[in-house]
């Protein structure tokens, strides 16, 4: 989702005071003067915005107020923010801007803002206004953020659908073959390293089929569903959206250059380098223990990160079969493995690791892996298998020389 950095909110408490001042439900409020809309903002090229953003617009023509309410306020400078985000311990807040300031933020990034005016009854408007006022209280303004299940888009959706007189019905088939991983991959096209990072962290549960309400964590999906949705109550049916407006058109995106080599290219380089080193080892009768140490160190670091994910509150990252290949044991046993290699021996971890990598490939039936990870696993498997045979060859060559 689009994340609101603290630079857009210099003082969070001032924002909260603005919430308390702006959102309230006077006894004599005229619901006919209130218009409530869903705002959907298109992604821009910043990594944190690749999934878009959702907000609510509340216009009171009688009072002359026009505000955007969103659930994406956070303080990036809070201690251990990245670790807290990874472990699902990040708190987000409800925030309020004037609609002009809200659109100005997206104009800066050349992102579009689409407004869907909701077709609400007076009683529904009053309930939503009352719910926003309750949500704006200091004890309620903060919530525990979850990327897939409780984010700025699902909060805006729930604020609407949970305060309607009837039930929201969506048109079209509820596709059952779309997974969370598929959805995140679709948003990170053109950003291969971000996509690789997502696929490394996402585990088995991210590859299960999702239903419509789960897919609405993405702003574009919610906007699409709302565009054809109807509110049904008894024999009455009315469209959920009465009008769609383009508040802000999109402009050209300034695409920042990423690392010049893609993950697949880097993985292929490692594969070729592994084959070249193994060939030279057999031909020149030596052991390249430095290359072993580098791979053990890098995969071990990744393994420690995956091990930490077991304790994350995000349910889609807890069980990750990539830990079979990217194992923390490689880092733990780095010194004894390298010491054994320098002496020409074979540590027990090499054959065990090769078995784990084979299990990793079998796990591919249950979890989707990034293509570059498949290639890296092949490099490691070849390296593991050749360690034993290379040691025997070096021993044989040493004996012949004597």
Short mmCIF file of C-alpha atoms in Angstrom, two decimals:
data_model
loop_
_atom_site.label_atom_id
_atom_site.label_comp_id
_atom_site.label_asym_id
_atom_site.label_seq_id
_atom_site.Cartn_x
_atom_site.Cartn_y
_atom_site.Cartn_z
CA UNK A 1 0.00 0.00 0.00
CA UNK A 2 0.98 3.62 -0.30
CA UNK A 3 2.73 4.52 2.93
CA UNK A 4 2.49 8.04 4.30
CA UNK A 5 5.91 9.03 5.51
CA UNK A 6 6.27 11.39 8.44
CA UNK A 7 7.54 14.14 6.12
CA UNK A 8 3.93 14.60 4.98
CA UNK A 9 2.88 14.88 8.63
CA UNK A 10 5.50 16.99 10.43
CA UNK A 11 3.65 16.62 13.72
CA UNK A 12 1.46 13.58 14.15
CA UNK A 13 -0.31 15.05 17.15
CA UNK A 14 -1.29 18.10 15.15
CA UNK A 15 -2.83 15.74 12.63
CA UNK A 16 -4.76 13.95 15.33
CA UNK A 17 -6.05 17.25 16.68
CA UNK A 18 -7.17 18.07 13.15
CA UNK A 19 -9.02 14.76 13.08
CA UNK A 20 -10.81 15.55 16.31
CA UNK A 21 -11.75 19.00 15.04
CA UNK A 22 -12.90 17.94 11.58
CA UNK A 23 -14.69 14.65 12.09
CA UNK A 24 -17.60 14.92 14.41
CA UNK A 25 -21.32 14.38 14.15
CA UNK A 26 -23.27 17.42 15.30
CA UNK A 27 -26.79 16.80 16.53
CA UNK A 28 -28.23 18.92 13.72
CA UNK A 29 -26.07 17.56 10.91
CA UNK A 30 -27.74 17.53 7.52
CA UNK A 31 -26.90 14.20 5.84
CA UNK A 32 -28.10 15.52 2.49
CA UNK A 33 -25.15 17.92 2.50
CA UNK A 34 -22.67 15.10 3.13
CA UNK A 35 -20.95 13.24 0.29
CA UNK A 36 -18.70 10.26 1.03
CA UNK A 37 -16.39 8.80 -1.60
CA UNK A 38 -13.72 6.15 -2.01
CA UNK A 39 -10.40 7.54 -3.28
CA UNK A 40 -7.97 5.26 -5.13
CA UNK A 41 -4.46 6.47 -5.85
CA UNK A 42 -2.34 4.86 -8.54
CA UNK A 43 1.18 3.63 -7.75
CA UNK A 44 4.28 5.64 -8.45
CA UNK A 45 7.85 4.48 -8.74
CA UNK A 46 8.82 4.63 -5.07
CA UNK A 47 9.07 1.08 -3.71
CA UNK A 48 6.69 1.75 -0.83
CA UNK A 49 3.99 2.94 -3.28
CA UNK A 50 3.98 0.09 -5.79
CA UNK A 51 0.63 -1.20 -4.51
CA UNK A 52 -1.25 2.12 -4.58
CA UNK A 53 -3.29 3.66 -1.80
CA UNK A 54 -6.89 4.08 -0.65
CA UNK A 55 -8.60 6.83 1.33
CA UNK A 56 -12.07 8.18 2.05
CA UNK A 57 -13.28 11.62 1.03
CA UNK A 58 -15.85 13.35 3.22
CA UNK A 59 -17.40 16.54 1.87
CA UNK A 60 -19.79 18.65 3.95
CA UNK A 61 -21.24 21.30 1.68
CA UNK A 62 -23.06 23.03 4.55
CA UNK A 63 -19.95 23.50 6.68
CA UNK A 64 -17.68 23.97 3.67
CA UNK A 65 -15.25 21.19 4.66
CA UNK A 66 -13.64 18.76 2.24
CA UNK A 67 -11.23 16.22 3.75
CA UNK A 68 -9.46 12.95 2.92
CA UNK A 69 -9.35 10.32 5.66
CA UNK A 70 -6.79 7.55 5.31
CA UNK A 71 -5.33 4.74 7.41
CA UNK A 72 -1.75 4.90 6.15
CA UNK A 73 -0.05 7.23 8.64
CA UNK A 74 3.13 5.92 10.23
CA UNK A 75 6.40 7.24 11.53
CA UNK A 76 9.28 5.78 9.53
CA UNK A 77 11.71 7.18 12.11
CA UNK A 78 10.33 5.18 15.02
CA UNK A 79 12.91 2.80 16.55
CA UNK A 80 13.41 -0.52 14.75
CA UNK A 81 10.74 0.31 12.16
CA UNK A 82 11.96 -2.18 9.53
CA UNK A 83 12.21 -5.03 12.03
CA UNK A 84 8.79 -4.25 13.45
CA UNK A 85 7.31 -4.15 9.95
CA UNK A 86 8.83 -7.52 9.04
CA UNK A 87 7.57 -9.13 12.23
CA UNK A 88 4.08 -7.66 11.84
CA UNK A 89 4.41 -5.37 14.87
CA UNK A 90 4.00 -2.04 13.12
CA UNK A 91 1.30 0.37 14.26
CA UNK A 92 -0.39 2.60 11.72
CA UNK A 93 -2.78 5.49 12.39
CA UNK A 94 -5.79 7.20 10.92
CA UNK A 95 -4.93 10.57 9.40
CA UNK A 96 -6.73 13.52 7.83
CA UNK A 97 -5.76 15.98 5.10
CA UNK A 98 -7.68 18.60 3.21
CA UNK A 99 -8.50 17.18 -0.18
CA UNK A 100 -6.24 19.79 -1.83
CA UNK A 101 -3.24 18.75 0.27
CA UNK A 102 -4.03 15.08 -0.33
CA UNK A 103 -4.10 15.51 -4.11
CA UNK A 104 -0.99 17.69 -4.00
CA UNK A 105 0.99 14.79 -2.55
CA UNK A 106 0.07 12.59 -5.49
CA UNK A 107 0.50 15.36 -8.01
CA UNK A 108 4.12 15.57 -6.84
CA UNK A 109 4.60 11.91 -7.86
CA UNK A 110 2.42 12.19 -11.02
CA UNK A 111 0.01 9.61 -9.63
CA UNK A 112 -3.69 9.63 -10.45
CA UNK A 113 -6.49 9.94 -7.89
CA UNK A 114 -9.85 8.40 -8.80
CA UNK A 115 -12.98 9.19 -6.80
CA UNK A 116 -15.97 6.88 -6.52
CA UNK A 117 -18.92 8.73 -5.00
CA UNK A 118 -20.88 6.31 -2.83
CA UNK A 119 -24.63 5.94 -3.26
CA UNK A 120 -25.56 6.15 0.42
CA UNK A 121 -28.79 6.79 2.28
CA UNK A 122 -28.92 9.54 4.94
CA UNK A 123 -28.85 6.95 7.75
CA UNK A 124 -25.81 5.23 6.22
CA UNK A 125 -23.95 8.54 5.98
CA UNK A 126 -24.68 9.28 9.63
CA UNK A 127 -23.43 5.86 10.72
CA UNK A 128 -20.21 6.22 8.74
CA UNK A 129 -19.64 9.72 10.13
CA UNK A 130 -20.24 8.46 13.66
CA UNK A 131 -17.85 5.55 13.09
CA UNK A 132 -15.15 7.91 11.78
CA UNK A 133 -15.62 10.13 14.82
CA UNK A 134 -15.26 7.13 17.12
CA UNK A 135 -12.22 5.96 15.19
CA UNK A 136 -10.61 9.40 15.52
CA UNK A 137 -10.51 9.24 19.32
CA UNK A 138 -6.95 9.00 20.69
CA UNK A 139 -7.56 5.52 22.08
CA UNK A 140 -8.81 4.23 18.69
CA UNK A 141 -6.74 6.12 16.13
CA UNK A 142 -3.89 3.56 16.04
CA UNK A 143 -4.16 -0.01 14.79
CA UNK A 144 -1.84 -2.98 14.25
CA UNK A 145 -1.04 -3.02 10.53
CA UNK A 146 -1.04 -6.20 8.47
CA UNK A 147 -0.14 -5.94 4.79
CA UNK A 148 -2.65 -8.50 3.49
CA UNK A 149 -5.40 -8.57 6.10
CA UNK A 150 -5.62 -5.18 7.83
CA UNK A 151 -4.25 -2.24 5.89
CA UNK A 152 -5.27 1.20 4.67
CA UNK A 153 -7.50 -0.28 1.95
CA UNK A 154 -9.30 -2.92 4.00
CA UNK A 155 -9.92 -0.34 6.75
CA UNK A 156 -11.55 2.06 4.28
CA UNK A 157 -13.62 -0.78 2.80
CA UNK A 158 -14.82 -1.98 6.20
CA UNK A 159 -15.72 1.55 7.23
CA UNK A 160 -18.13 1.56 4.29
CA UNK A 161 -19.57 -1.93 4.01
CA UNK A 162 -20.03 -2.47 7.75
CA UNK A 163 -22.32 0.55 8.07
CA UNK A 164 -24.73 -0.06 5.21
CA UNK A 165 -28.38 -0.99 5.59
CA UNK A 166 -28.01 -3.95 3.23
CA UNK A 167 -25.40 -6.36 1.90
CA UNK A 168 -22.83 -5.55 -0.77
CA UNK A 169 -22.96 -7.94 -3.73
CA UNK A 170 -20.26 -7.99 -6.36
CA UNK A 171 -20.63 -8.88 -10.01
CA UNK A 172 -18.40 -11.33 -11.80
CA UNK A 173 -16.94 -14.68 -10.86
CA UNK A 174 -14.97 -14.94 -7.65
CA UNK A 175 -11.78 -16.40 -9.12
CA UNK A 176 -10.24 -19.09 -6.96
CA UNK A 177 -6.81 -19.55 -8.59
CA UNK A 178 -5.28 -16.20 -7.62
CA UNK A 179 -2.81 -16.21 -4.74
CA UNK A 180 -1.28 -13.48 -2.59
CA UNK A 181 2.05 -14.11 -4.31
CA UNK A 182 0.46 -13.67 -7.73
CA UNK A 183 -1.04 -10.36 -6.62
CA UNK A 184 2.21 -8.97 -5.20
CA UNK A 185 4.13 -10.13 -8.29
CA UNK A 186 1.67 -8.28 -10.53
CA UNK A 187 2.37 -5.06 -8.62
CA UNK A 188 6.15 -5.37 -8.73
CA UNK A 189 6.58 -5.97 -12.45
CA UNK A 190 9.53 -3.87 -13.58
CA UNK A 191 11.07 -4.04 -10.10
CA UNK A 192 12.75 -7.48 -10.15
CA UNK A 193 14.76 -7.04 -6.96
CA UNK A 194 11.70 -5.95 -5.00
CA UNK A 195 9.85 -8.92 -6.46
CA UNK A 196 12.67 -11.25 -5.42
CA UNK A 197 12.62 -9.83 -1.89
CA UNK A 198 8.87 -10.46 -1.66
CA UNK A 199 9.20 -14.00 -2.98
CA UNK A 200 12.00 -14.80 -0.56
CA UNK A 201 9.94 -13.71 2.44
CA UNK A 202 6.56 -15.12 1.36
CA UNK A 203 6.00 -18.72 2.37
CA UNK A 204 3.60 -21.57 1.69
CA UNK A 205 0.47 -19.74 2.85
CA UNK A 206 0.98 -17.02 0.24
CA UNK A 207 0.37 -19.62 -2.49
CA UNK A 208 -3.08 -20.71 -1.37
CA UNK A 209 -6.11 -19.54 -3.39
CA UNK A 210 -7.68 -16.31 -2.17
CA UNK A 211 -11.29 -15.19 -2.19
CA UNK A 212 -12.58 -11.81 -3.32
CA UNK A 213 -12.52 -10.02 0.04
CA UNK A 214 -8.88 -11.07 0.60
CA UNK A 215 -7.87 -9.72 -2.80
CA UNK A 216 -9.36 -6.36 -1.88
CA UNK A 217 -6.26 -5.53 0.13
CA UNK A 218 -5.05 -4.02 -3.16
CA UNK A 219 -6.56 -0.58 -3.89
CA UNK A 220 -7.05 -1.32 -7.60
CA UNK A 221 -9.00 -4.51 -6.80
CA UNK A 222 -11.28 -2.72 -4.36
CA UNK A 223 -11.95 0.07 -6.83
CA UNK A 224 -12.77 -2.45 -9.57
CA UNK A 225 -15.12 -4.43 -7.28
CA UNK A 226 -16.88 -1.28 -6.09
CA UNK A 227 -17.47 -0.11 -9.65
CA UNK A 228 -19.93 -2.97 -10.31
CA UNK A 229 -21.15 -3.64 -6.76
CA UNK A 230 -24.74 -3.29 -5.61
CA UNK A 231 -26.33 -2.86 -2.19
CA UNK A 232 -29.13 -5.35 -1.68
CA UNK A 233 -31.78 -5.02 1.03
CA UNK A 234 -35.01 -6.99 0.84
CA UNK A 235 -36.27 -6.45 -2.75
CA UNK A 236 -34.33 -3.22 -3.21
CA UNK A 237 -31.12 -3.09 -5.22
CA UNK A 238 -29.03 0.02 -5.79
CA UNK A 239 -25.51 0.53 -7.13
CA UNK A 240 -22.85 1.15 -4.50
CA UNK A 241 -21.17 3.85 -6.61
CA UNK A 242 -23.27 6.66 -8.03
CA UNK A 243 -20.51 8.49 -9.90
CA UNK A 244 -16.84 8.08 -10.77
CA UNK A 245 -14.56 11.08 -11.18
CA UNK A 246 -10.92 11.51 -12.05
CA UNK A 247 -9.70 14.04 -9.50
CA UNK A 248 -6.11 13.93 -10.64
CA UNK A 249 -4.77 12.49 -13.90
CA UNK A 250 -1.52 10.56 -13.90
CA UNK A 251 1.62 12.02 -15.38
CA UNK A 252 4.97 10.66 -16.56
CA UNK A 253 6.81 8.63 -13.95
CA UNK A 254 10.48 9.23 -13.22
CA UNK A 255 11.84 5.71 -13.00
CA UNK A 256 14.90 5.40 -10.82
CA UNK A 257 17.51 2.93 -12.01
CA UNK A 258 17.86 -0.22 -9.96
CA UNK A 259 20.88 -2.52 -9.83
CA UNK A 260 21.80 -2.98 -13.52
CA UNK A 261 21.74 -6.79 -13.35
CA UNK A 262 18.50 -8.67 -12.74
CA UNK A 263 18.27 -11.43 -10.10
CA UNK A 264 18.08 -14.06 -12.85
CA UNK A 265 21.23 -12.69 -14.49
CA UNK A 266 23.07 -12.72 -11.16
CA UNK A 267 21.90 -16.27 -10.47
CA UNK A 268 23.11 -17.40 -13.91
CA UNK A 269 26.48 -15.75 -13.25
CA UNK A 270 26.75 -17.73 -10.00
CA UNK A 271 25.84 -20.93 -11.86
CA UNK A 272 28.44 -20.34 -14.57
CA UNK A 273 31.05 -19.32 -12.00
CA UNK A 274 30.31 -22.47 -9.99
CA UNK A 275 30.76 -24.68 -13.06
CA UNK A 276 33.98 -22.90 -14.04
CA UNK A 277 35.44 -23.22 -10.53
CA UNK A 278 34.51 -26.90 -10.30
CA UNK A 279 36.05 -27.58 -13.70
CA UNK A 280 39.25 -25.77 -12.74
CA UNK A 281 39.38 -27.61 -9.41
CA UNK A 282 39.25 -30.98 -11.16
CA UNK A 283 41.70 -29.89 -13.86
CA UNK A 284 44.28 -28.18 -11.65
CA UNK A 285 43.77 -30.35 -8.55
CA UNK A 286 43.00 -27.74 -5.89
CA UNK A 287 40.11 -26.76 -3.60
CA UNK A 288 38.56 -23.28 -3.91
CA UNK A 289 37.54 -22.98 -0.28
CA UNK A 290 37.14 -19.17 -0.55
CA UNK A 291 34.24 -19.59 -2.99
CA UNK A 292 32.68 -22.15 -0.66
CA UNK A 293 33.00 -19.74 2.25
CA UNK A 294 31.31 -16.90 0.34
CA UNK A 295 28.31 -19.04 -0.64
CA UNK A 296 28.01 -20.51 2.84
CA UNK A 297 28.09 -17.05 4.38
CA UNK A 298 25.53 -15.46 2.02
CA UNK A 299 23.06 -18.35 2.11
CA UNK A 300 23.48 -18.61 5.87
CA UNK A 301 22.58 -14.93 6.32
CA UNK A 302 19.44 -15.46 4.22
CA UNK A 303 18.67 -18.53 6.30
CA UNK A 304 18.83 -16.56 9.54
CA UNK A 305 16.35 -14.04 8.12
CA UNK A 306 13.99 -16.85 7.09
CA UNK A 307 14.35 -18.41 10.54
CA UNK A 308 13.35 -15.10 12.12
CA UNK A 309 10.24 -15.07 9.91
CA UNK A 310 8.95 -18.11 11.81
CA UNK A 311 8.15 -15.75 14.67
CA UNK A 312 6.50 -13.08 12.49
CA UNK A 313 2.86 -12.16 13.04
CA UNK A 314 2.34 -12.19 9.26
CA UNK A 315 0.69 -15.58 8.60
CA UNK A 316 2.01 -15.76 5.03
CA UNK A 317 5.70 -15.90 6.00
CA UNK A 318 5.84 -18.35 8.91
CA UNK A 319 6.28 -21.58 6.90
CA UNK A 320 8.83 -21.04 4.15
CA UNK A 321 10.32 -24.07 2.41
CA UNK A 322 13.18 -21.99 1.01
CA UNK A 323 14.83 -22.41 4.40
CA UNK A 324 15.77 -25.93 3.24
CA UNK A 325 18.12 -24.41 0.69
CA UNK A 326 18.91 -21.09 2.38
CA UNK A 327 19.76 -22.68 5.70
CA UNK A 328 21.14 -20.85 8.76
CA UNK A 329 23.24 -23.95 9.46
CA UNK A 330 25.54 -22.89 6.62
CA UNK A 331 26.56 -19.85 8.62
CA UNK A 332 26.70 -21.64 11.96
CA UNK A 333 29.05 -24.29 10.58
CA UNK A 334 31.02 -21.93 8.34
CA UNK A 335 34.31 -22.18 10.26
CA UNK A 336 34.49 -25.99 10.67
CA UNK A 337 33.38 -26.52 7.05
CA UNK A 338 36.06 -24.21 5.66
CA UNK A 339 38.72 -25.63 7.97
CA UNK A 340 37.86 -29.13 6.76
CA UNK A 341 37.99 -27.97 3.13
CA UNK A 342 41.43 -26.39 3.57
CA UNK A 343 42.69 -29.76 4.84
CA UNK A 344 41.14 -31.52 1.84
CA UNK A 345 38.36 -33.23 3.78
CA UNK A 346 34.58 -33.27 3.40
CA UNK A 347 32.37 -31.94 6.15
CA UNK A 348 29.15 -33.84 6.84
CA UNK A 349 27.13 -30.72 6.01
CA UNK A 350 27.75 -31.05 2.24
CA UNK A 351 25.84 -34.33 1.74
CA UNK A 352 23.16 -33.24 4.23
CA UNK A 353 22.75 -29.92 2.41
CA UNK A 354 22.39 -31.69 -0.93
CA UNK A 355 19.53 -33.76 0.52
CA UNK A 356 17.87 -30.62 1.86
CA UNK A 357 18.15 -28.93 -1.54
CA UNK A 358 16.47 -31.94 -3.16
CA UNK A 359 13.68 -31.61 -0.58
CA UNK A 360 13.53 -27.92 -1.47
CA UNK A 361 12.80 -28.87 -5.08
CA UNK A 362 10.09 -31.28 -3.96
CA UNK A 363 8.66 -28.43 -1.90
CA UNK A 364 8.15 -26.58 -5.18
CA UNK A 365 4.91 -28.52 -5.56
CA UNK A 366 3.57 -26.65 -2.51
CA UNK A 367 5.32 -23.27 -2.73
CA UNK A 368 6.25 -21.16 -5.71
CA UNK A 369 9.90 -20.07 -5.89
CA UNK A 370 11.44 -17.21 -7.80
CA UNK A 371 13.22 -18.33 -10.97
CA UNK A 372 16.52 -16.93 -9.73
CA UNK A 373 16.17 -18.99 -6.54
CA UNK A 374 15.75 -22.15 -8.64
CA UNK A 375 18.99 -21.34 -10.47
CA UNK A 376 20.85 -20.60 -7.24
CA UNK A 377 19.63 -23.90 -5.76
CA UNK A 378 21.01 -25.73 -8.80
CA UNK A 379 24.41 -24.08 -8.28
CA UNK A 380 24.46 -25.10 -4.62
CA UNK A 381 23.36 -28.65 -5.40
CA UNK A 382 26.15 -29.06 -7.97
CA UNK A 383 28.65 -27.68 -5.48
CA UNK A 384 27.45 -30.01 -2.71
CA UNK A 385 27.58 -33.12 -4.90
CA UNK A 386 31.07 -32.39 -6.24
CA UNK A 387 32.68 -31.74 -2.83
CA UNK A 388 32.91 -35.46 -1.96
CA UNK A 389 34.17 -36.53 -5.39
CA UNK A 390 36.66 -33.67 -5.52
CA UNK A 391 38.15 -34.61 -2.15
CA UNK A 392 38.61 -38.23 -3.26
CA UNK A 393 40.28 -37.01 -6.47
CA UNK A 394 42.62 -34.70 -4.55
CA UNK A 395 43.58 -37.52 -2.17
CA UNK A 396 44.21 -39.83 -5.12
CA UNK A 397 46.31 -37.19 -6.90
CA UNK A 398 48.33 -36.52 -3.73
CA UNK A 399 49.00 -40.25 -3.33
CA UNK A 400 50.19 -40.59 -6.92
CA UNK A 401 52.62 -37.70 -6.49
CA UNK A 402 54.14 -39.38 -3.45
#
